Coordinates of C-alpha atoms in Angstrom, one line a residue:
X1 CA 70.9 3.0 23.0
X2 CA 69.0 6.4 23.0
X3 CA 68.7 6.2 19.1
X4 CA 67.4 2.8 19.1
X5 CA 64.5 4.3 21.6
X6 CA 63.8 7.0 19.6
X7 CA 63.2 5.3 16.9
X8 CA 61.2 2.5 18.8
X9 CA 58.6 5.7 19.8
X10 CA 59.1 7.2 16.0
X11 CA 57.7 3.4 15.0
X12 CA 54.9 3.1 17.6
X13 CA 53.8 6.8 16.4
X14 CA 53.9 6.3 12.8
X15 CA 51.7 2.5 13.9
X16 CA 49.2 4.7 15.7
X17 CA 48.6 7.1 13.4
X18 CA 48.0 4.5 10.8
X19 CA 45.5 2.9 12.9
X20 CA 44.1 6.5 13.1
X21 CA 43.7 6.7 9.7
X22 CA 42.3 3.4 9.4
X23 CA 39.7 3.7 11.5
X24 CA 38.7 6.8 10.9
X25 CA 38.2 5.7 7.2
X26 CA 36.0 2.3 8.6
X27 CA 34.2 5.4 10.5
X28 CA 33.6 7.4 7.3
X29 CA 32.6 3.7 4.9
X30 CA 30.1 3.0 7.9
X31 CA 28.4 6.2 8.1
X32 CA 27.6 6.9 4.2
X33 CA 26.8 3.3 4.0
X34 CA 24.3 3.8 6.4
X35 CA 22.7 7.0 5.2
X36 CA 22.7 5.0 1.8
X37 CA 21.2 2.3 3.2
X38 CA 18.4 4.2 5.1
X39 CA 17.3 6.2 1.9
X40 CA 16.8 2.7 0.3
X41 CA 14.9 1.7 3.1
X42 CA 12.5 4.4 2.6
X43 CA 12.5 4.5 -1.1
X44 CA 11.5 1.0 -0.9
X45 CA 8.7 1.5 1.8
X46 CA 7.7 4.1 -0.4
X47 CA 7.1 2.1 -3.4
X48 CA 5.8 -0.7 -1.7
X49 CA 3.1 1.4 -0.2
X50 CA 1.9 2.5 -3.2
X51 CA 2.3 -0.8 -5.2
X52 CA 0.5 -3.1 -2.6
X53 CA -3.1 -1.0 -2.2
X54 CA -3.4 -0.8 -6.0
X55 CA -1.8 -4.6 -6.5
X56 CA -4.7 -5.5 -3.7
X57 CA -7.4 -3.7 -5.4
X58 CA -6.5 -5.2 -8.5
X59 CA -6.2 -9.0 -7.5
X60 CA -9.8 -8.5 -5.7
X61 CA -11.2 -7.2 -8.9
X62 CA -10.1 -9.8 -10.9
X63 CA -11.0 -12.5 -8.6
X64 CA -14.4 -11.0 -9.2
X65 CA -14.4 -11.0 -12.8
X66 CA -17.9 -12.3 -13.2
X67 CA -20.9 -10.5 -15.2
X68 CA -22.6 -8.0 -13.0
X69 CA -20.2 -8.5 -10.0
X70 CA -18.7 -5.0 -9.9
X71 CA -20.3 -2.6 -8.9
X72 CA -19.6 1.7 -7.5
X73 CA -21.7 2.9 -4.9
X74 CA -21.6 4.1 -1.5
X75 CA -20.9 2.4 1.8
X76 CA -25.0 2.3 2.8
X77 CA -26.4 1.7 -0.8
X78 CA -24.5 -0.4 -3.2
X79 CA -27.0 1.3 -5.8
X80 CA -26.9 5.0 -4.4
X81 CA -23.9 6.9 -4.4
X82 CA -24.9 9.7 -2.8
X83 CA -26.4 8.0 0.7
X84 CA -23.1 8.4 2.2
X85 CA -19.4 10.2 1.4
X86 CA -17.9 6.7 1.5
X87 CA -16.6 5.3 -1.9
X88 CA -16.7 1.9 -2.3
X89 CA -16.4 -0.9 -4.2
X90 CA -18.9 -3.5 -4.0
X91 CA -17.9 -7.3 -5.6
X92 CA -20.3 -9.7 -5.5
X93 CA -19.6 -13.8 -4.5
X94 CA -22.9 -15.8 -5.2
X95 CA -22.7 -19.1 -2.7
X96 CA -25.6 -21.2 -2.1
X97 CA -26.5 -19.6 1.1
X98 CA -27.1 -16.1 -0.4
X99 CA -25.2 -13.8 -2.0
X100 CA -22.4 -11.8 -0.4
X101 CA -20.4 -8.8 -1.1
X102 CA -16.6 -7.5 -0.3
X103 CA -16.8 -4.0 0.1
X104 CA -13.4 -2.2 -0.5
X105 CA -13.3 1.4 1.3
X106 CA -11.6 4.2 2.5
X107 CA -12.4 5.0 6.0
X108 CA -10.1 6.6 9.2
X109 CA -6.9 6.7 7.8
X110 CA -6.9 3.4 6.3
X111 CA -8.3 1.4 3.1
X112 CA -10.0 -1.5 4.6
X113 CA -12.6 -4.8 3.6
X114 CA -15.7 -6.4 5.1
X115 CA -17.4 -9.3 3.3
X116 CA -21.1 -9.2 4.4
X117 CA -25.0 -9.6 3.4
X118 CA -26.0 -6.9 0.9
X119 CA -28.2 -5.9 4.3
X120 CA -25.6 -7.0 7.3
X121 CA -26.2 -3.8 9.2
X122 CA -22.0 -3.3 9.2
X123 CA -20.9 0.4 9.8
X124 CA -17.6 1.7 8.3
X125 CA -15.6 0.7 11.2
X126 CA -16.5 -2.9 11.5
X127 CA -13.8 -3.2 8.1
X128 CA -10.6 -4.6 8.3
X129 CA -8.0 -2.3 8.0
X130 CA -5.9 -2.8 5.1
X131 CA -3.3 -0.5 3.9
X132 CA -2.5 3.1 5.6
X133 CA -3.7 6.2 3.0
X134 CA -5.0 9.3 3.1
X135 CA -8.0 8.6 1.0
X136 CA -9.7 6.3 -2.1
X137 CA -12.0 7.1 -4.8
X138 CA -13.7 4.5 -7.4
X139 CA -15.3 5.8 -10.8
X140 CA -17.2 3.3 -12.6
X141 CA -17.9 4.8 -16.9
X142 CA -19.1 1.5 -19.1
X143 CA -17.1 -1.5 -18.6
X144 CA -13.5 0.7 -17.2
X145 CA -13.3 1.0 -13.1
X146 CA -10.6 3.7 -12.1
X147 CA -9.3 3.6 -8.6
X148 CA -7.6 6.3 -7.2
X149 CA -5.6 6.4 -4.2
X150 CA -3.8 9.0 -2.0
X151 CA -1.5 7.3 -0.4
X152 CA 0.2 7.8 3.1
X153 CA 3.3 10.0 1.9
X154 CA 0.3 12.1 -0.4
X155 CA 1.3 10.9 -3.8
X156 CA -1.8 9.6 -5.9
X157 CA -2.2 5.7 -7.3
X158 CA -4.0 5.1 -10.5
X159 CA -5.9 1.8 -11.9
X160 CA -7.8 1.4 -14.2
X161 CA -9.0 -1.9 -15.1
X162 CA -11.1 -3.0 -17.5
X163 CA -13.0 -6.5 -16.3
X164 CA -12.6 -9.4 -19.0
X165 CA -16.2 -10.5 -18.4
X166 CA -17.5 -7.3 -20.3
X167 CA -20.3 -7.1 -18.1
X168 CA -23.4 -4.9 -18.2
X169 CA -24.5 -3.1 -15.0
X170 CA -27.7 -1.8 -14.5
X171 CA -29.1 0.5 -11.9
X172 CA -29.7 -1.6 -9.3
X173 CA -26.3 -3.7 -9.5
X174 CA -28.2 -6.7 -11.1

């Protein structure tokens, strides 16, 4: 009878430990697939922080693609670069009550778009915010417009696009 109980605690034991072992693997599976998991999750917030602003951009421009719709300046003077330190990217949408103009800019942390009158009398902060970054630049040579954006985590986004309509800008955007 007392062999029969030592060998009933000898089984439960040898069952707990088991279950020891067992969970303690579950334990280990859970936490490296976790740490896995949350480096994917910010690789993939990574790239699609960089991919969307330049995507954006993109789409905008070529939604634009019209002769003499594109145009560099700054955020007061679609003509004058140097009025302000605000990049920006002017495209221009003709309707029958006047023409208009989406300005894409960098301004407070954050790439951001207002579509106004070429004289609305907006200020930089009366754009919608877009996309967190850490800054924008547009450079305008011929017929190529190269964006370039420092995005959030500070690595740097380049475009260069080169509108179909092989339009000819003058001076004064027209």
């Amino acid at each position: 009878m007392n062999d029969v109980k030592n060998r009933h605690n000898m089984d439960s034991v040898f069952v707990l430990l088991l279950f020891a072992v067992f969970a303690g693997c579950i334990l280990l599976v859970l936490l490296f697939g976790a740490s896995s998991y949350e480096s994917l999750v910010r690789r993939d917030n990574q790239a699609y922080n960089s991919r969307t602003a330049i995507s954006y951009i993109a789409a905008k421009v070529r939604h634009s693609d019209e002769r003499n719709s594109i145009f560099i300046g700054s955020f007061a003077d679609r003509t004058d670069s140097s009025k302000d330190d605000i990049s920006t990217l002017y495209l221009k949408f003709p309707t029958d009550e006047g023409t208009y103009f989406t300005k894409i800019y960098y301004y407070d942390g954050y790439i951001r778009e207002v579509l106004c009158a070429d004289d609305s009398g907006l200020s930089p902060e009366d754009g919608n915010e877009i996309l967190k970054a850490k800054g924008i630049s547009f450079l305008q040579e011929g017929n190529l417009v190269t964006v370039r954006i420092q995005n959030s985590d500070n690595s740097m986004n380049y475009l260069s696009l080169c509108p179909r309509c092989k339009q000819e800008v003058t001076q004064n955007g027209e």
